[in-house]
PDB file of C-alpha atoms in Angstrom:
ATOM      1  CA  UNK A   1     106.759 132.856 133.274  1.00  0.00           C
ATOM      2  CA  UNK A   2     105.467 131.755 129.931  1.00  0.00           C
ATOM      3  CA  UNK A   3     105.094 134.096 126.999  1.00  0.00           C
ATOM      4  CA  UNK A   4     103.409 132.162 124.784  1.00  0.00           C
ATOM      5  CA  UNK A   5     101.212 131.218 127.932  1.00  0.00           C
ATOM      6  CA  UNK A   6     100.361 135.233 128.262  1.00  0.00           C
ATOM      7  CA  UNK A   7      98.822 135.479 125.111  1.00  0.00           C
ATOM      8  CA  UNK A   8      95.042 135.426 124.554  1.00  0.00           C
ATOM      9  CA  UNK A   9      93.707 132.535 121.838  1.00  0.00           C
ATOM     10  CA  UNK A  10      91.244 134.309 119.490  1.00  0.00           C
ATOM     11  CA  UNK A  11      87.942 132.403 119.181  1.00  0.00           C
ATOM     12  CA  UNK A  12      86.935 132.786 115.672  1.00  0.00           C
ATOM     13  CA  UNK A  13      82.769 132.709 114.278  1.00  0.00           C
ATOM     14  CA  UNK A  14      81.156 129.528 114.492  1.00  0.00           C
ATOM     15  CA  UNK A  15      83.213 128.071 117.477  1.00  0.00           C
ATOM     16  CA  UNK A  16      82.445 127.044 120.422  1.00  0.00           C
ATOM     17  CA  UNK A  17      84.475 127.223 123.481  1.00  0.00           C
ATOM     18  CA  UNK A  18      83.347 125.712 126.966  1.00  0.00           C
ATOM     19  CA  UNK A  19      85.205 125.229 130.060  1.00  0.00           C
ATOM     20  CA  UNK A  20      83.981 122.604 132.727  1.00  0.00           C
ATOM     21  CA  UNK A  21      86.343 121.586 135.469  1.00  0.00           C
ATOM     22  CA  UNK A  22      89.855 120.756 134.491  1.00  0.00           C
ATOM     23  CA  UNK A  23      88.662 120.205 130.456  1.00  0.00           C
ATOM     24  CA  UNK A  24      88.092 122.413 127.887  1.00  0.00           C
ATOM     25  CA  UNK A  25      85.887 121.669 125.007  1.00  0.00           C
ATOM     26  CA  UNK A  26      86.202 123.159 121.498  1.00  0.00           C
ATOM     27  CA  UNK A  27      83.216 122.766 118.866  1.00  0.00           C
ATOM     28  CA  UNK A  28      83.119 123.534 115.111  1.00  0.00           C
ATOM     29  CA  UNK A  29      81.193 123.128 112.455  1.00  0.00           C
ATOM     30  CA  UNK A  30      81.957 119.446 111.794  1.00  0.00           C
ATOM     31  CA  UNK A  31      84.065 118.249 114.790  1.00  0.00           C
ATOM     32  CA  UNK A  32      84.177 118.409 119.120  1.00  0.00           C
ATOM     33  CA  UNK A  33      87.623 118.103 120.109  1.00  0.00           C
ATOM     34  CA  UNK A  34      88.233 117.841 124.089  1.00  0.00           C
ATOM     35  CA  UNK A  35      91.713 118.951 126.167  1.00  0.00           C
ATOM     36  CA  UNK A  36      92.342 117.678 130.277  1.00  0.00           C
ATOM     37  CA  UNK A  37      95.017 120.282 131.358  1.00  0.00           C
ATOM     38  CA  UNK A  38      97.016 120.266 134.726  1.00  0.00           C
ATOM     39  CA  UNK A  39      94.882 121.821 138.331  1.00  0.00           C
ATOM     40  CA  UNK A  40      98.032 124.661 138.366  1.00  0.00           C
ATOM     41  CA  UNK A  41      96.132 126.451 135.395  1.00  0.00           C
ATOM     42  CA  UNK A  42      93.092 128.249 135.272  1.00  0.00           C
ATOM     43  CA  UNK A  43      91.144 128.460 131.573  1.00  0.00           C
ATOM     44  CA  UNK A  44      88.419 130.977 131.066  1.00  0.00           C
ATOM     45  CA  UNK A  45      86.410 131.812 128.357  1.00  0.00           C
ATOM     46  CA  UNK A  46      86.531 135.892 128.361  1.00  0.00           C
ATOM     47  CA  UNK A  47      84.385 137.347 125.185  1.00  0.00           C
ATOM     48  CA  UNK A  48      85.987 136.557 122.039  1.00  0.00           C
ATOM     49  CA  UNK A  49      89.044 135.162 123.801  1.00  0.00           C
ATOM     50  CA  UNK A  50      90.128 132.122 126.068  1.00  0.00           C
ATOM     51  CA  UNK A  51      92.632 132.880 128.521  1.00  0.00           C
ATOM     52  CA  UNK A  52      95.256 130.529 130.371  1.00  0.00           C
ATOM     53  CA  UNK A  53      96.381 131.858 133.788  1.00  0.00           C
ATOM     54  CA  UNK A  54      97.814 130.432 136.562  1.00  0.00           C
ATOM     55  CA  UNK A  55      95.608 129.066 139.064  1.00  0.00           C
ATOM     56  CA  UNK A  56      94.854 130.886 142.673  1.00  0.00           C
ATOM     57  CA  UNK A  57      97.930 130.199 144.779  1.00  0.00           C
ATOM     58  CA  UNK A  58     100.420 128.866 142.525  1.00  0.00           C
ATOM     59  CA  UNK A  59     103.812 130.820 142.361  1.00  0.00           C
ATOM     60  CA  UNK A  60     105.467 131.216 139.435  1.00  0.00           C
ATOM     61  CA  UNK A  61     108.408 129.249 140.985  1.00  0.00           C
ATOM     62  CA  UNK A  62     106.442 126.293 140.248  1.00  0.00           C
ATOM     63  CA  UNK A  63     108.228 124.874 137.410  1.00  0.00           C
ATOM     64  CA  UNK A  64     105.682 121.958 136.396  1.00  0.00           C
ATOM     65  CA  UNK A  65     103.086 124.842 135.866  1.00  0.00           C
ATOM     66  CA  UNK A  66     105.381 127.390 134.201  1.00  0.00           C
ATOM     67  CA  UNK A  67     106.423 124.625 131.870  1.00  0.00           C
ATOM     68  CA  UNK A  68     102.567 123.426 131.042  1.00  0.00           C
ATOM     69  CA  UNK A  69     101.550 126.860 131.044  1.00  0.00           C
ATOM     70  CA  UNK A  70     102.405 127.447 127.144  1.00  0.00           C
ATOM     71  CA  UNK A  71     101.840 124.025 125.819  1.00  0.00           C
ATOM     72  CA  UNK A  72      98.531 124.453 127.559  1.00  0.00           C
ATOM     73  CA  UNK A  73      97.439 127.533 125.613  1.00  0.00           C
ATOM     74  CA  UNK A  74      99.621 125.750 122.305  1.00  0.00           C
ATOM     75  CA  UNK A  75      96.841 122.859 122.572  1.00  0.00           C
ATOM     76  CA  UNK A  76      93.908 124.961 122.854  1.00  0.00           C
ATOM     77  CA  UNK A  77      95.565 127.003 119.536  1.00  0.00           C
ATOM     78  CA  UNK A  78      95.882 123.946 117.999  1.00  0.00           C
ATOM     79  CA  UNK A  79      92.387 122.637 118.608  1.00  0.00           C
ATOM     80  CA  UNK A  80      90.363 126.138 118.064  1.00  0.00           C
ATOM     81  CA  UNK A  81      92.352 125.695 114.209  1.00  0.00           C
ATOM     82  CA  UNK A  82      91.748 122.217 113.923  1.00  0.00           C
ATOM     83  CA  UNK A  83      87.670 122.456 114.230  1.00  0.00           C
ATOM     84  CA  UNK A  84      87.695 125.128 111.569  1.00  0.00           C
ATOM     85  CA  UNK A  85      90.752 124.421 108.864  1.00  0.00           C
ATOM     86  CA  UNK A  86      91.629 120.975 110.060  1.00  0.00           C
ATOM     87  CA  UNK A  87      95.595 119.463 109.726  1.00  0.00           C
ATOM     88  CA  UNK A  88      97.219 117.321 106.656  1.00  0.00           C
ATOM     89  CA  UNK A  89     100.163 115.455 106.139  1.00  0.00           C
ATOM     90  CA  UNK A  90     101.430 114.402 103.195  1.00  0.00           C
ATOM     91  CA  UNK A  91     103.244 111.241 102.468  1.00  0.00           C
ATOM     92  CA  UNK A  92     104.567 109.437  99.638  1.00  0.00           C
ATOM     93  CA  UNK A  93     104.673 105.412  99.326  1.00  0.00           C
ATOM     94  CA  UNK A  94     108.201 105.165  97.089  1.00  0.00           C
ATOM     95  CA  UNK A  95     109.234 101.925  95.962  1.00  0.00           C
ATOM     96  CA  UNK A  96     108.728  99.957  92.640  1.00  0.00           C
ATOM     97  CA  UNK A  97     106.002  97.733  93.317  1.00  0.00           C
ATOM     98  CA  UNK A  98     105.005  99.414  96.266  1.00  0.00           C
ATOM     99  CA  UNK A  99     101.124 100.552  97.040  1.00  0.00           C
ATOM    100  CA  UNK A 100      99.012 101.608  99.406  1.00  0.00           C
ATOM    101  CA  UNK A 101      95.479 100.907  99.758  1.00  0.00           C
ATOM    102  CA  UNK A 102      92.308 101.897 102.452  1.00  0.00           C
ATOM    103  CA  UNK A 103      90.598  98.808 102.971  1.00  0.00           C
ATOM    104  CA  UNK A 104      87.424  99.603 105.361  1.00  0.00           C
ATOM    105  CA  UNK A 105      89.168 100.888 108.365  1.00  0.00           C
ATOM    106  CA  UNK A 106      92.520  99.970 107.645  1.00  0.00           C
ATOM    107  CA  UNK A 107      95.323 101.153 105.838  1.00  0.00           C
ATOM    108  CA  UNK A 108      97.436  98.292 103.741  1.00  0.00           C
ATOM    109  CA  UNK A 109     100.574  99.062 103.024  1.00  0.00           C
ATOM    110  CA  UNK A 110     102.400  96.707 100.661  1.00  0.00           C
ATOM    111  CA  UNK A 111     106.479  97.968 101.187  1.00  0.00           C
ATOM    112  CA  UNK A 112     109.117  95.356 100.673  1.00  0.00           C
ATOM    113  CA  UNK A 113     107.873  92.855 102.964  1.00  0.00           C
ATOM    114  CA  UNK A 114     106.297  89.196 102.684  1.00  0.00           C
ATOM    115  CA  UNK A 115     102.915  90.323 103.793  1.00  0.00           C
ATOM    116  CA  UNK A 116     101.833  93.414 103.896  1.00  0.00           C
ATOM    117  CA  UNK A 117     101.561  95.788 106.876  1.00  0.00           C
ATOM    118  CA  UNK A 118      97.692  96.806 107.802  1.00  0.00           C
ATOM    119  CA  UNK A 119      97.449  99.491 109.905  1.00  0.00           C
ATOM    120  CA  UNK A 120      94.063 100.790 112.304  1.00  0.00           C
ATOM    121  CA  UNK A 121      92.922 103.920 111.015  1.00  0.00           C
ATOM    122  CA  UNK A 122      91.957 106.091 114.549  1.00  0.00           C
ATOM    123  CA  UNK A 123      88.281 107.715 114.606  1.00  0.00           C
ATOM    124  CA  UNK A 124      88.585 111.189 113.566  1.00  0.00           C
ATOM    125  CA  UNK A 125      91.310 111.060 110.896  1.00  0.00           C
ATOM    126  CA  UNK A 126      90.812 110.645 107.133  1.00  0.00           C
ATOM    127  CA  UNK A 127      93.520 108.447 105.235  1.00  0.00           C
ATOM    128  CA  UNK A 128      92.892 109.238 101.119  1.00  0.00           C
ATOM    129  CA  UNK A 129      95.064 107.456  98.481  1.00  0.00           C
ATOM    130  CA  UNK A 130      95.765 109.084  95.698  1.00  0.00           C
ATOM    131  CA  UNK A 131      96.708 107.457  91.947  1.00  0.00           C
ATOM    132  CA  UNK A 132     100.140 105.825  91.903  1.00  0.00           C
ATOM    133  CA  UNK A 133     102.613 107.995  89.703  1.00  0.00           C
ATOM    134  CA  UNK A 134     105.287 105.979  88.762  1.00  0.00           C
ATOM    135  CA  UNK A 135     107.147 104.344  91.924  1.00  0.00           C
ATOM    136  CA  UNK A 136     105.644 107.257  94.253  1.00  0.00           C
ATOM    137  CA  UNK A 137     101.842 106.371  95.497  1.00  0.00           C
ATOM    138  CA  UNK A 138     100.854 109.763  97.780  1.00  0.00           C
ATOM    139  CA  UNK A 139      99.000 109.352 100.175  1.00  0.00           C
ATOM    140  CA  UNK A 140      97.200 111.958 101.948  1.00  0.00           C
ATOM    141  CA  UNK A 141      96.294 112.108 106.009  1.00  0.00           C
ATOM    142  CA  UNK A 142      93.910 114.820 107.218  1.00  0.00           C
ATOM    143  CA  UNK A 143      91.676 115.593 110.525  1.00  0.00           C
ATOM    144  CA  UNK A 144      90.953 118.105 113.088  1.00  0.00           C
ATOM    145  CA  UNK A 145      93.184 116.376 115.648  1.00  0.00           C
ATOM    146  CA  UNK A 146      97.138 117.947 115.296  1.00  0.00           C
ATOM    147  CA  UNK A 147      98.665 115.397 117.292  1.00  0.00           C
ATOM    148  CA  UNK A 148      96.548 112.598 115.923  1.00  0.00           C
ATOM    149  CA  UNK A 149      97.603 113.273 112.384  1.00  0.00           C
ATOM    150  CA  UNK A 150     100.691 114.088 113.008  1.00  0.00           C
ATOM    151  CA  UNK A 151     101.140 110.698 115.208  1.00  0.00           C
ATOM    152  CA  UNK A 152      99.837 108.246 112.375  1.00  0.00           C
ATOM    153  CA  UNK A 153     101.746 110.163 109.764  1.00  0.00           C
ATOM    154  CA  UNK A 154     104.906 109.371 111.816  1.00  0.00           C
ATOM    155  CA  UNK A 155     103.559 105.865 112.905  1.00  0.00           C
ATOM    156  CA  UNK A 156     103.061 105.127 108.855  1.00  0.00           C
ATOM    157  CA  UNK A 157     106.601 106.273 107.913  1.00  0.00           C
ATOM    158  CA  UNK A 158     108.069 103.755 110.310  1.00  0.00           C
ATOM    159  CA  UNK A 159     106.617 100.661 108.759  1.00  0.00           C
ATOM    160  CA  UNK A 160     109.114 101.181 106.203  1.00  0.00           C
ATOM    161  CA  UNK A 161     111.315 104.281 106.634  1.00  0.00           C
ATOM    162  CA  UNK A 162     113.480 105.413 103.354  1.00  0.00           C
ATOM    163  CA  UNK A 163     116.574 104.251 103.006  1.00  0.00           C
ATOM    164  CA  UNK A 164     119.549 105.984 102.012  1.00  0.00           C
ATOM    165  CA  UNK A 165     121.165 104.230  99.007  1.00  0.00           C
ATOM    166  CA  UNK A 166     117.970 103.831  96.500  1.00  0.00           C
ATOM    167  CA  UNK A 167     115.688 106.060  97.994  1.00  0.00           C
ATOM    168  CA  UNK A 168     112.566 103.660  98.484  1.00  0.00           C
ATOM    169  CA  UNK A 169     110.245 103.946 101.824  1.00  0.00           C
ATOM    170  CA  UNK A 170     107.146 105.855 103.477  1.00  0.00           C
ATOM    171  CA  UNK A 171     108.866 109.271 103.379  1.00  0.00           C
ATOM    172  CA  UNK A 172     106.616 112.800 103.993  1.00  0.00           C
ATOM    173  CA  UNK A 173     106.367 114.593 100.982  1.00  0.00           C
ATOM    174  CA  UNK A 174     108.232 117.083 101.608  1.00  0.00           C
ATOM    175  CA  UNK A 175     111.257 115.201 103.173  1.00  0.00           C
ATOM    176  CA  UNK A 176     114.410 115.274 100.880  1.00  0.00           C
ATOM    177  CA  UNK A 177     116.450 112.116 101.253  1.00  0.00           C
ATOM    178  CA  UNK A 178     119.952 112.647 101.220  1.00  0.00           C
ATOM    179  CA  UNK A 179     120.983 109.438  98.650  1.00  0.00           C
ATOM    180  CA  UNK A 180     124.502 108.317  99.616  1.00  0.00           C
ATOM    181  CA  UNK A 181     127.051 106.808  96.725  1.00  0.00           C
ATOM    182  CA  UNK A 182     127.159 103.280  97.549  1.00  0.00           C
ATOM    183  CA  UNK A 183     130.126 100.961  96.753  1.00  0.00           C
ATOM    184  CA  UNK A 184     131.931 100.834  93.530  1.00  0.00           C
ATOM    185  CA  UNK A 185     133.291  97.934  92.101  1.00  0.00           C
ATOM    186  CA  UNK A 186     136.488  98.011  89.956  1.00  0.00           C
ATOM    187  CA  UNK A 187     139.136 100.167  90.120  1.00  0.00           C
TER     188      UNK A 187
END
């Protein structure tokens, strides 16, 4: 049985939960946000609450649906916050001569290489760069969706991911990189 899975997700003012079928639908203020979950769970919507339960004849034996159970209920967290606070990552461009740059829908990154990398920004998310300070440019990555900031964060870093010995790369901002010695010449 799932613990996290037991618990009730409090629906806060101005949202809107709706369950039709096998999807569940979360409005804000700003933003819809939509989640397909498995047919061994059951969502309702009870008052200021929405519940996930197992569905009508499906043991708790059932591993798939003990093991969906919590990320189920995680997701629906993670949306219900995401239409009213929304998610951020942080990153930082380091390098000298390095930039970044939003260019329509696109994100150009300029890191080392002979062209530079463009990258889609997805619907949904907002990609804001900030001024460069030094070698570091931040760069900041916000939107309701968790997984979908949280996915072009990661997808950003590995364009060019920081190195060890001088420290340059797309590195989150709060990542520490351990810098290792390098070689020494002479004895």
């Amino acid at each position: 049985m799932s613990r996290i899975g037991k618990k009730a997700v409090a629906i806060p003012a101005g949202v809107k939960v709706s369950v039709s079928g096998r999807t569940v639908e979360v409005a804000g203020a700003k933003t819809k946000l939509s989640y397909a979950f498995r047919h061994e769970l059951k969502v309702s919507v009870d008052g200021p609450a929405v519940k996930v339960e197992l569905a009508p004849g499906v043991t708790k034996d059932n591993r798939q649906a003990n093991a969906s159970w919590g990320s189920t209920r995680a997701h629906i967290a993670n949306m219900i916050e995401g239409v009213t606070k929304g998610y951020e990552k942080q990153m930082h461009v380091v390098g000298t001569g390095w930039s970044a740059a939003v260019t329509g829908k696109n994100l150009k990154l300029v890191c080392g290489f002979a062209n530079p990398k463009i990258l889609a920004i997805p619907d949904g998310l907002q990609v804001v760069v900030d001024k460069t300070n030094g070698d570091i440019t931040p760069v900041k990555v916000s939107g309701a969706d968790k997984q979908l900031v949280g996915q072009f964060a990661s997808k950003m870093r590995s364009t060019r991911k920081p190195e060890p010995y001088n420290g340059k790369g797309i590195k989150y901002a709060e990542e520490v990189i351990q810098k290792k010695q390098g070689k020494q010449f002479g004895a």
